[in-house]
XYZ file of C-alpha atoms in Angstrom:
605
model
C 4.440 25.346 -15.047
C 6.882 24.683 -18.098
C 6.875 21.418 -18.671
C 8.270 19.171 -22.105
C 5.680 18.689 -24.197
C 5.024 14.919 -24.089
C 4.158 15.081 -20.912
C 1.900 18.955 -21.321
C -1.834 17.573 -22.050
C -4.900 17.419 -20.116
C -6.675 14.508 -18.155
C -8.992 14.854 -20.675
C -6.930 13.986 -23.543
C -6.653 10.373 -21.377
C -10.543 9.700 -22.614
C -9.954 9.790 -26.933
C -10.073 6.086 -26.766
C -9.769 4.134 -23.591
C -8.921 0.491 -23.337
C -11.707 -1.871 -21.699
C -9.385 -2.936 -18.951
C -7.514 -0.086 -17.029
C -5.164 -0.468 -13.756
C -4.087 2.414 -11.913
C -1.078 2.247 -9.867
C 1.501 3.840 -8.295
C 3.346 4.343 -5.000
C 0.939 5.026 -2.159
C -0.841 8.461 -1.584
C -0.579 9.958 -5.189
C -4.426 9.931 -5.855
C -4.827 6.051 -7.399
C -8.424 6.012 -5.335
C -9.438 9.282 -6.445
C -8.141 9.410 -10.365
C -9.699 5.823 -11.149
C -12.823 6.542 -9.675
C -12.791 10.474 -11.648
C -12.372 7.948 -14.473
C -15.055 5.388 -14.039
C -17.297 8.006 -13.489
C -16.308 10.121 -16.839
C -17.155 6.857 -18.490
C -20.379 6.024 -16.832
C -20.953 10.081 -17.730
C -20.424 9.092 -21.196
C -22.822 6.594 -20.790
C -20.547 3.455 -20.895
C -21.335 0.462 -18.587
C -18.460 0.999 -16.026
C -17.195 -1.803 -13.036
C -14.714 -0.458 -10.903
C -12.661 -2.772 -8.543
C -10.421 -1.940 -6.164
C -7.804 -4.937 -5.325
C -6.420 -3.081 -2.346
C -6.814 -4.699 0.652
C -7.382 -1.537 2.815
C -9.383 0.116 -0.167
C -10.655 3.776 0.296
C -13.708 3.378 -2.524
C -15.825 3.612 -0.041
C -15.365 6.914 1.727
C -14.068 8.145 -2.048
C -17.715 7.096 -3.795
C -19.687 7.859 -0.137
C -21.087 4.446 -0.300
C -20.780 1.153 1.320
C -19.619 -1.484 -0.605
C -19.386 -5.411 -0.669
C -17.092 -8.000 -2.694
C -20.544 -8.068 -4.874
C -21.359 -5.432 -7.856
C -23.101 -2.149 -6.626
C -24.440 0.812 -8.416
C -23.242 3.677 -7.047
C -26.122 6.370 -6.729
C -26.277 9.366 -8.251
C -25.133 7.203 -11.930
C -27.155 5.162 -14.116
C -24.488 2.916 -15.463
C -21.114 2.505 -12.827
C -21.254 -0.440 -10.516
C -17.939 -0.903 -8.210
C -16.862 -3.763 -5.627
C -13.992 -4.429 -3.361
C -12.460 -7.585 -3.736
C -12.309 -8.677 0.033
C -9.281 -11.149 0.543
C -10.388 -12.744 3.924
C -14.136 -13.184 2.331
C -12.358 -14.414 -1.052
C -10.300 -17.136 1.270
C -13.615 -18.292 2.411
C -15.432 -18.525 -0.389
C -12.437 -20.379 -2.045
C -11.908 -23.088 0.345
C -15.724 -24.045 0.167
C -14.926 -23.826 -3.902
C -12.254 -26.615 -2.991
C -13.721 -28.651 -0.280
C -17.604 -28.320 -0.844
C -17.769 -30.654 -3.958
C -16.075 -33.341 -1.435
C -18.243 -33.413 1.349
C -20.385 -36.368 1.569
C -17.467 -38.450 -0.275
C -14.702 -37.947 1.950
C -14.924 -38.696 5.747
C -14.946 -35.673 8.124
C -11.231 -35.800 9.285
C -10.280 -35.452 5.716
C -12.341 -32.517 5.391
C -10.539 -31.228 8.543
C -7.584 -31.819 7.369
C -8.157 -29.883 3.537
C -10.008 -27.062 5.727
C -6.830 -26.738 7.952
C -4.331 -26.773 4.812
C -6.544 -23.940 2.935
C -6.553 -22.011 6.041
C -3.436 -20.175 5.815
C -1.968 -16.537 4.261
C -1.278 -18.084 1.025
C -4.537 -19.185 0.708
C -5.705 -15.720 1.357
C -2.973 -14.446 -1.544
C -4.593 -16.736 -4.027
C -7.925 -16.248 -3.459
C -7.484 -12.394 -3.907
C -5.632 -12.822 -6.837
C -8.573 -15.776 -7.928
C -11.273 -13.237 -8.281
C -8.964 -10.665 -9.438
C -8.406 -13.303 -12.370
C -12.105 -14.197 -12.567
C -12.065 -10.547 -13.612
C -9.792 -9.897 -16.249
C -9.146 -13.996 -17.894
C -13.477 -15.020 -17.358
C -14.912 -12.985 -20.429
C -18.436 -14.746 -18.793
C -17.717 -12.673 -15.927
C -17.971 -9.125 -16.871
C -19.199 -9.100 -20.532
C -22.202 -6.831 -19.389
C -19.589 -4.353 -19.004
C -17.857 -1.949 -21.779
C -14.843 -1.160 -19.337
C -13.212 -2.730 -15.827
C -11.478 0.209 -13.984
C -8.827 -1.266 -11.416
C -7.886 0.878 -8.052
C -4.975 -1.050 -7.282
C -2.822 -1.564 -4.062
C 0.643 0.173 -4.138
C 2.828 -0.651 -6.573
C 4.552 -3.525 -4.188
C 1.390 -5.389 -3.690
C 0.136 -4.600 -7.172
C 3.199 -6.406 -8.919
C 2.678 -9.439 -6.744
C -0.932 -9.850 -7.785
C 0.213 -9.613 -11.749
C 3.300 -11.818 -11.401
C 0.910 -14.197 -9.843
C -0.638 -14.230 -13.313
C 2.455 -15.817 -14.977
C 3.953 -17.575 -11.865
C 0.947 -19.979 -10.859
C 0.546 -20.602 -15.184
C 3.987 -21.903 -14.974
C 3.463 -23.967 -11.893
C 0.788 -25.808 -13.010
C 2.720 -26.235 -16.149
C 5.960 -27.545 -14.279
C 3.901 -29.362 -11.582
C 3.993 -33.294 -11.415
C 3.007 -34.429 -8.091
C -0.784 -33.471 -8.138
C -0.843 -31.298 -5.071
C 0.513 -27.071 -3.789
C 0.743 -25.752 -0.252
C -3.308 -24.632 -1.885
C -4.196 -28.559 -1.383
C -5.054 -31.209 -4.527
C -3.986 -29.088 -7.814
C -7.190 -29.848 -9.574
C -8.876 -27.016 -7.677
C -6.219 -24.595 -9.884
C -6.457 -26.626 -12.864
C -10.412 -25.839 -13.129
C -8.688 -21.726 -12.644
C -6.075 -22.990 -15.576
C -8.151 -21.569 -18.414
C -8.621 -18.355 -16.342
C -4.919 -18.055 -15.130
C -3.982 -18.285 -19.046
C -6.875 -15.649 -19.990
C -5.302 -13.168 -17.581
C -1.481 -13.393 -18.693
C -2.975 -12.910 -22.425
C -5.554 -9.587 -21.403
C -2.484 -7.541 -19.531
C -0.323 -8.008 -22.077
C -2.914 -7.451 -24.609
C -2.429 -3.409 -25.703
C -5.771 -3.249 -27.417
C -7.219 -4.999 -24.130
C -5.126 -3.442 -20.978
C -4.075 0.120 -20.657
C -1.512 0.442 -17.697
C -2.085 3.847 -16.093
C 1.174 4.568 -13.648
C 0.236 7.395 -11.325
C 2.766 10.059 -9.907
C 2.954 13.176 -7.836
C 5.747 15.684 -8.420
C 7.969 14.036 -6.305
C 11.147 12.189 -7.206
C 10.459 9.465 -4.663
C 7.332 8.597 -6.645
C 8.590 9.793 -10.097
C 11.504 7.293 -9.330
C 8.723 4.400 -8.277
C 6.973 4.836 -11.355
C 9.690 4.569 -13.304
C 10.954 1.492 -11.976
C 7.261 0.082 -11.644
C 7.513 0.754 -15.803
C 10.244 -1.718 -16.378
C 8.980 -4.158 -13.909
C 5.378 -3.918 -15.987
C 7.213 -4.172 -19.130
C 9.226 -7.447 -17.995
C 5.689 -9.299 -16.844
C 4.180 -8.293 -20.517
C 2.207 -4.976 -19.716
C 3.240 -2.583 -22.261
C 0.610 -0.397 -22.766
C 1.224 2.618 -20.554
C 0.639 5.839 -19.546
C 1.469 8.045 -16.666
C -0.296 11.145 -14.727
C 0.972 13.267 -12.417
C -1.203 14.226 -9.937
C -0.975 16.991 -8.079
C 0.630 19.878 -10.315
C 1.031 23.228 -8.229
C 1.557 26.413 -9.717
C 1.722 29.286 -7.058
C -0.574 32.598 -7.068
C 1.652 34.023 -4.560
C 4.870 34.720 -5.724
C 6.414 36.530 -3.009
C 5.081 33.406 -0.278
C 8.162 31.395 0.721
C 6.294 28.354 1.028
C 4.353 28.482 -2.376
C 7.686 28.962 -3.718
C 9.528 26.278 -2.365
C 6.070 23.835 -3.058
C 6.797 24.662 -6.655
C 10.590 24.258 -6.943
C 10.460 21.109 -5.806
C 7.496 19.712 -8.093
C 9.753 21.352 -10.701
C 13.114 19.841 -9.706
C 11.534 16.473 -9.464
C 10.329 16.770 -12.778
C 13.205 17.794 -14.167
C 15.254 15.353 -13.059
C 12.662 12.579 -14.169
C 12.068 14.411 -17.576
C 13.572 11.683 -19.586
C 11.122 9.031 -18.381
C 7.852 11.616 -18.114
C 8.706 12.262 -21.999
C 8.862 8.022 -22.582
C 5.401 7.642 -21.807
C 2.203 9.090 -23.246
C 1.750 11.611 -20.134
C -0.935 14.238 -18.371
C -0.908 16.879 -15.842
C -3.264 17.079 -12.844
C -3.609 20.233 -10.930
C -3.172 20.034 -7.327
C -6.823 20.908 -5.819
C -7.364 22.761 -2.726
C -9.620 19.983 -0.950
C -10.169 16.707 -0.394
C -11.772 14.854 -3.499
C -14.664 12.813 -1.864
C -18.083 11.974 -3.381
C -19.377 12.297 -7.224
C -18.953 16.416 -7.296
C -15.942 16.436 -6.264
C -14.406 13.583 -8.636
C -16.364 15.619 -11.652
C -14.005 18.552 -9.988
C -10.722 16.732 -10.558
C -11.168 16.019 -13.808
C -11.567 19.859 -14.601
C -8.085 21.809 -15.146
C -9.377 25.072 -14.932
C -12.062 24.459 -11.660
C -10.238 26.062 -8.803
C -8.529 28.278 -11.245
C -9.119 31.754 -8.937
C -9.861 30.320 -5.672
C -11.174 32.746 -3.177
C -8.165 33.831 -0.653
C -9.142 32.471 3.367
C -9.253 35.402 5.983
C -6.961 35.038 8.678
C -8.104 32.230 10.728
C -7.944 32.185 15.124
C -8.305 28.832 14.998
C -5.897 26.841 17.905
C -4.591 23.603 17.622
C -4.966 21.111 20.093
C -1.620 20.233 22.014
C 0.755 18.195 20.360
C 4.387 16.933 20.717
C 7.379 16.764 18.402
C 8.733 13.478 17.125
C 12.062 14.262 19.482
C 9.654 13.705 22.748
C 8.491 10.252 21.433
C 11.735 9.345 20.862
C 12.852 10.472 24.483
C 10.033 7.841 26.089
C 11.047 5.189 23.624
C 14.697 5.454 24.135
C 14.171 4.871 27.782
C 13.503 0.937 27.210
C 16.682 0.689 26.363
C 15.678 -1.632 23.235
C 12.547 -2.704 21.224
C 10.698 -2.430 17.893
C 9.371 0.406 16.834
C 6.974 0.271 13.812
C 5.641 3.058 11.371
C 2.560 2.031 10.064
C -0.423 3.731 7.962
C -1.608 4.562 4.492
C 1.125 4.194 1.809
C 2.448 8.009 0.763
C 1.792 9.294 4.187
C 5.497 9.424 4.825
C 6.226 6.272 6.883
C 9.345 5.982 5.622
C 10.636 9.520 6.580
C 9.446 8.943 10.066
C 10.905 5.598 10.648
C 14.581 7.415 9.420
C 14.254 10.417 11.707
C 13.415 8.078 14.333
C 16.242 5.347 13.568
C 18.769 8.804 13.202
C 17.510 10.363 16.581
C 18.046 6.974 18.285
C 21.729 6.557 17.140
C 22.916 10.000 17.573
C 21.796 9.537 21.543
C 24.251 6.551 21.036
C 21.934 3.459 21.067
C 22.692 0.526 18.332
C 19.850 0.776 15.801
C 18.937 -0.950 12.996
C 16.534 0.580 10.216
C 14.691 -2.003 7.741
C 11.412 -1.998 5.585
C 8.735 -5.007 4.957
C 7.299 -2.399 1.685
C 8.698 -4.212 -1.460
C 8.225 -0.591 -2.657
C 10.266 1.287 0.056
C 13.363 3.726 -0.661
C 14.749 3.659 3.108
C 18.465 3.716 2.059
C 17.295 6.890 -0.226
C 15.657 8.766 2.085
C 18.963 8.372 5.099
C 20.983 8.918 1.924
C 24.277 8.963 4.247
C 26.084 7.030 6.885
C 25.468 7.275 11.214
C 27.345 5.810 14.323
C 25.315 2.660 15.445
C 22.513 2.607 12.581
C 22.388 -0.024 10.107
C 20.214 -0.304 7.109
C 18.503 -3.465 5.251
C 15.438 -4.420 3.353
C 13.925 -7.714 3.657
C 14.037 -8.564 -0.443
C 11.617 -10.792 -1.365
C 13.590 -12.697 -3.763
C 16.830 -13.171 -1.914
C 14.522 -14.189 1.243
C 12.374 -16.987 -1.080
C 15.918 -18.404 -1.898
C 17.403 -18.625 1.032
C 14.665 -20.030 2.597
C 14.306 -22.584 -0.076
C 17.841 -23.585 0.104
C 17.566 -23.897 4.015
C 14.368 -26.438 3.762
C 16.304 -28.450 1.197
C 19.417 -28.802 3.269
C 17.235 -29.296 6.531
C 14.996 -32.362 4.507
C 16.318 -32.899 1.385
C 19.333 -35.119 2.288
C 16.660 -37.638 4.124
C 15.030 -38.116 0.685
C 15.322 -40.202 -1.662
C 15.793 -38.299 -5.248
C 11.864 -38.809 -6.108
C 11.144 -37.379 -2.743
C 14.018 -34.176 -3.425
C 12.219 -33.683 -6.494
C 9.155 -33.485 -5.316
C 9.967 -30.985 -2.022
C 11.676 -28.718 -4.834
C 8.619 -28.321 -6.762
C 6.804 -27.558 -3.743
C 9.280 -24.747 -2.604
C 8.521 -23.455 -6.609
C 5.266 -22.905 -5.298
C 4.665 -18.745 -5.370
C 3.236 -19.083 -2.024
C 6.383 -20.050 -0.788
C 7.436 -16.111 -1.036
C 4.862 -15.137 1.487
C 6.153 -17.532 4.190
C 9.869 -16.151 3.409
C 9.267 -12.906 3.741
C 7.344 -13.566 6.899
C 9.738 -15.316 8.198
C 12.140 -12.488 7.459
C 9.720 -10.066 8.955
C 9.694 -12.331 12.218
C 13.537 -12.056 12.472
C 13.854 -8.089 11.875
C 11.075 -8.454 15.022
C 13.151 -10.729 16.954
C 16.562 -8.449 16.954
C 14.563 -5.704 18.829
C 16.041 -8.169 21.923
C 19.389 -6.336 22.522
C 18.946 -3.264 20.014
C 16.519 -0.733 18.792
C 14.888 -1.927 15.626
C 12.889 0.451 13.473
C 10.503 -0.879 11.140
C 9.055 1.107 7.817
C 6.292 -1.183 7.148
C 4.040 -1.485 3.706
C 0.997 0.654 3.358
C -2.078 -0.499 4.928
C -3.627 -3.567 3.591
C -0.379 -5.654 2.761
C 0.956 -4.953 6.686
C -2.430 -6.767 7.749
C -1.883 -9.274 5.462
C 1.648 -10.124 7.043
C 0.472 -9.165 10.967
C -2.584 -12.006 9.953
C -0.299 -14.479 9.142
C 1.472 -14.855 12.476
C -0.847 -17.370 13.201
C -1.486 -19.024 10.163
C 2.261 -19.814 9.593
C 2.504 -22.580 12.140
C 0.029 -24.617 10.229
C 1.597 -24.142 7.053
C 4.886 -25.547 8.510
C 3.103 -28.493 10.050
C 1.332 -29.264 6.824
C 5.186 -29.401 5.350
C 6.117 -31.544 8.188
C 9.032 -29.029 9.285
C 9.512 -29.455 13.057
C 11.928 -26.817 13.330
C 10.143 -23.723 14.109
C 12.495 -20.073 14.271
C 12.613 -18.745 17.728
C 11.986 -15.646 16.407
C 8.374 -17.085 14.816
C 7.563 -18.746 17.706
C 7.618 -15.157 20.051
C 6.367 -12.916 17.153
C 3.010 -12.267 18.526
C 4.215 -12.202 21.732
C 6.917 -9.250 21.076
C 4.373 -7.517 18.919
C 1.566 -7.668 21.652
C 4.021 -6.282 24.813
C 3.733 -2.498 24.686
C 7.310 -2.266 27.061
C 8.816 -4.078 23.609
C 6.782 -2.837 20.205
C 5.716 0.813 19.644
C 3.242 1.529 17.196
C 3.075 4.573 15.651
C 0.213 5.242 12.907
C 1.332 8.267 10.420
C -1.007 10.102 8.334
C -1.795 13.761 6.234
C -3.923 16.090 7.842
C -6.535 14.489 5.312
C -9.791 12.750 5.368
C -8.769 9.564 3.517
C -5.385 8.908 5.465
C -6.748 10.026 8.819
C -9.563 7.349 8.528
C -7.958 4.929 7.075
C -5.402 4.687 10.051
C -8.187 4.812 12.454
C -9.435 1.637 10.579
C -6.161 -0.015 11.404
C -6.050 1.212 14.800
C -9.351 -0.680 15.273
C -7.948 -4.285 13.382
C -4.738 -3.501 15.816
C -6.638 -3.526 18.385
C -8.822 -6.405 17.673
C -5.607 -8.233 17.222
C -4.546 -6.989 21.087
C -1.985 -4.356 19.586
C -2.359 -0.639 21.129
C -0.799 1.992 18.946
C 1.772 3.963 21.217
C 0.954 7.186 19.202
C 0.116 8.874 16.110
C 2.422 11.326 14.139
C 0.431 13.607 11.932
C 3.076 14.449 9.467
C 3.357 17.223 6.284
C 1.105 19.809 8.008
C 0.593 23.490 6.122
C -0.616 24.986 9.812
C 0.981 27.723 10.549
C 2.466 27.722 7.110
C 1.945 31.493 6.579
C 1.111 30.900 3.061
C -0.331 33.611 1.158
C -1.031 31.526 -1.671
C -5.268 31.460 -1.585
C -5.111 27.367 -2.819
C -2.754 26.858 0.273
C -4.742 28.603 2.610
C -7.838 26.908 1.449
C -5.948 23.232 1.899
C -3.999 24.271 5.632
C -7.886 25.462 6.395
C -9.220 22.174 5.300
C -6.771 20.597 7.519
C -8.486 21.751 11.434
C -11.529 19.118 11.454
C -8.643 16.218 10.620
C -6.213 17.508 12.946
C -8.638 17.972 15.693
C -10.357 14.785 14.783
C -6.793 13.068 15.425
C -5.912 14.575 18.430
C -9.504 14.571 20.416
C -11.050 11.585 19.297
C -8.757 9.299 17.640
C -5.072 9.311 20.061
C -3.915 9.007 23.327
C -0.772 10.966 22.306
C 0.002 12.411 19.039
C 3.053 14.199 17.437
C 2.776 16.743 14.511
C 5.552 17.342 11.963
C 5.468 20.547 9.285
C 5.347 20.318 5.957
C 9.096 21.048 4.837
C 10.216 22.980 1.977
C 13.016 20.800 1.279
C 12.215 16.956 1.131
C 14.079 15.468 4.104
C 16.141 13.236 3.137
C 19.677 12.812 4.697
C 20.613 12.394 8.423
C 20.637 16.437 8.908
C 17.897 17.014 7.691
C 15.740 14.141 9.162
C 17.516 14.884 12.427
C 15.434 18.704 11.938
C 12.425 16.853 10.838
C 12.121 14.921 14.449
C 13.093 18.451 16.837
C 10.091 20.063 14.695
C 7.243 21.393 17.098
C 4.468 23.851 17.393
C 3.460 25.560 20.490
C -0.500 25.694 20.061
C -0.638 29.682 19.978
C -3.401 31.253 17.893
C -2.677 31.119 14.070
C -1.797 34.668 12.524
């Protein structure tokens, strides 16, 4: 593949002299898990003392590494030197309230106690604690100096620039704080954390310290993502960057249609992103031809040249199980009349392109639809990239929902104060917990105008969409705590819309891959414990029946059967398939195709 020369080096180029502190990020499903661990492990290889951390809350390290892992170092076997956790928010909430209120008991009486345990027990608490031990990490040199480097797998990019704004935003609260007390309870519980707070704004901006690794496929939705996840960095202090792009396919099949196409558009999209590939100190990953799981395989994809002459696959009898197209679903859902429907799943599974064809196929059958995302990350208007009859388009934005929520508490309360008391409830509101409630809030709302319309809902990837489902019933305490009677209709039925299968549709999308595949049937699982059935899932950017003649694409649509059986026997009640396309669909056309896809299950050829 001709590519500019910036942007023309080997992985192993990355490894001339790595930083001690590296974050990978990126927009979900472009290999974060798999590249950070490749590099912990090429460390550990080189015998440096390695931690690896994943912050995401529905972290993959596990199946990745093959072993279970706690919120506690582990060596991983099979290595003499790497150790890797997960940083577990609802354990980290725990362990942080009995950080707060455990020095207190025995001084305070036992409805006080209740009363701090009932304050800490909410989402923000949950945020901060997270973010506390992924502080403890980076700003407590204590903390990991038996260590020569800290590998982070980060969330996708959304979640990931919350956690390092946090950084800057609770340093300046506790700077601009006068009244002794957060939404977290007394503020000397974060002043002990000040120290640590301050540590952590000075490592990620540190370029001797922090190396910023922005990971990318050869896709301009993710291209585009990194790009603007560059500036953001930039803005918060994190300069030190580079960028890989995963994935890099180079066809062996010229004549194959599909090859071709699979390397036009990895082409295209790097074209058109050429200008910020050749910013940034940049490598190329090869595209491999299976899944990269356990210590073998992670060795593999740090090795160019490894699958250089793979092996064509003989023609293959094997039958899919029966399947629908998207266009079916949509025929049961549409019969309601009205609802939610919600696209859920691993980030970079194509959510977004399923919650469009959806919203599109709804309209043009002339219902009154409107299409909106909870991912901070998302590129919904993007990927309708036009105008329909009876859809409309938003985003809940996080900043624009913090202020007008803020301004709506101050009108609501503020003119009963006094001016101490206004004072006071503004630096409360200043509080960066106060963005969580908003954009729940907002979320609640998109929920509660499924009443008299269709409502289509791209949600974040995994772990943040947990996050914001958990906090349904946390919220009401936080608003009691704040002594604000007024509760939003639309709050007060949330869990009772999302629960009623006649109302909310769940639909869990994932790749024909081991990673995604599992990871949804993880959620399916905390759905369900939560008393939310998934309506169905839609297995989306399949190579069967591809007719590739390209031996790496063979090998992948090959390694696809055990997932998509796996899916469709064991996993869902009803499940829909959608082809991988040779054009990324993206306009109402062309997402209008995507949903009329199907496959008859007739022997492959």
């Amino acid at each position: 593949m001709t590519m500019n020369a910036p942007a023309n080096r080997s992985l192993k180029a990355f490894f001339d002299a790595p930083t001690r502190f590296l974050f990978f990020t990126g927009k979900g499903g472009v290999g974060k898990t798999s590249l950070s661990c490749a590099t912990a492990l090429k460390l550990a290889d080189d015998g440096k003392r390695v931690l690896l951390i994943s912050t995401d809350p529905a972290s993959n390290l596990d199946e990745v590494l093959e072993t279970s892992l706690t919120n506690k170092p582990s060596m991983i076997p099979g290595t003499h030197t790497l150790q890797a956790l997960n940083i577990n928010p609802v354990a980290a909430a725990t362990a942080y309230r009995e950080r707060v209120i455990g020095p207190m008991r025995g001084l305070l009486p036992e409805s006080a106690l209740r009363s701090m345990e009932e304050q800490l027990s909410g989402s923000c608490t949950v945020e901060i604690a997270a973010f506390d031990e992924f502080s403890g990490l980076i700003g407590n040199a204590e903390a990991t100096r038996e260590f020569d480097h800290i590998v982070f797998d980060t969330a996708p990019t959304g979640h990931t620039l919350r956690l390092m704004s946090l950084a800057k935003a609770w340093d300046q609260f506790l700077d601009n704080n006068t009244s002794g007390t957060s939404c977290l309870g007394p503020l000397a519980g974060l002043e002990k954390q000040r120290a640590i707070y301050e540590g952590t704004v000075k490592t990620l901006a540190d370029a001797v310290a922090t190396t910023l690794v922005l990971v990318s496929r050869p896709q301009a939705a993710a291209l585009s993502e990194a790009e603007r996840t560059s500036g953001e960095l930039r803005a918060l202090g994190v300069g030190n960057q580079r960028l890989i792009i995963n994935g890099i396919f180079e066809t062996r099949c010229p004549e194959d249609v599909t090859s071709q196409a699979m390397q036009q558009r990895g082409l295209a999209a790097l074209e058109t992103a050429k200008e910020f590939v050749g910013s940034l100190p940049s490598f190329l990953v090869p595209l491999k031809a299976t899944n990269i799981l356990g210590l073998g395989g992670l060795r593999v994809l740090l090795d160019g040249d490894a699958e250089a002459a793979c092996a064509p696959m003989r023609a293959s009898d094997w039958t899919l199980p029966e399947v629908e197209s998207l266009e079916t679903l949509v025929a049961d859902i549409e019969r309601s009349g009205s609802g939610v429907i919600m696209t859920m799943g691993k980030g970079g599974v194509g959510k977004t392109t399923v919650a469009a064809a959806i919203a599109v196929m709804l309209a043009r059958r002339g219902h009154a639809v409107h299409l909106s995302t909870t991912d901070p990350a998302a590129h919904v208007a993007q990927t309708l990239a036009g105008q329909v009859n009876g859809l409309t388009l938003s985003k809940i934005d996080p900043t624009a929902e913090t202020a007008a929520y803020q301004a709506e508490v101050m009108q609501a309360q503020g003119g009963q104060m006094n001016a101490a008391g206004r004072a006071l409830l503004e630096e409360d509101l200043r509080s960066p917990c106060t963005e969580e409630i908003a954009v729940f809030r907002a979320f609640a709302r998109e929920v509660g105008n499924g009443t008299d319309r269709f409502v289509v809902l791209d949600t974040a990837p995994t772990g943040h969409t947990l996050l914001l489902l958990d906090a349904s019933e946390d919220y009401n305490r936080e608003l009691q705590r704040q002594s604000r009677s007024t509760q939003p209709e639309a709050v007060m039925h949330l869990l009772e819309r999302l629960r009623d299968p006649a109302f909310t549709r769940i639909l869990l999308v994932t790749l024909p891959e081991a990673t995604p595949v599992h990871e949804a049937a993880a959620l399916q699982e905390d759905l369900r414990r939560a008393h939310l059935e998934p309506f169905a899932w839609v297995i989306n950017q399949s190579l069967f029946h591809s007719g590739s003649c390209d031996p790496l694409l063979q090998r992948r649509e090959e390694a696809e059967h055990r997932y998509l059986r796996e899916v469709v026997e064991k996993l869902s009640t009803r499940t829909a398939w959608l082809p991988w396309q040779a054009q990324e669909p993206t306009g109402p056309e062309a997402l209008a195709q995507l949903a009329s896809s199907s496959l008859h299950p007739t022997p492959a050829s």
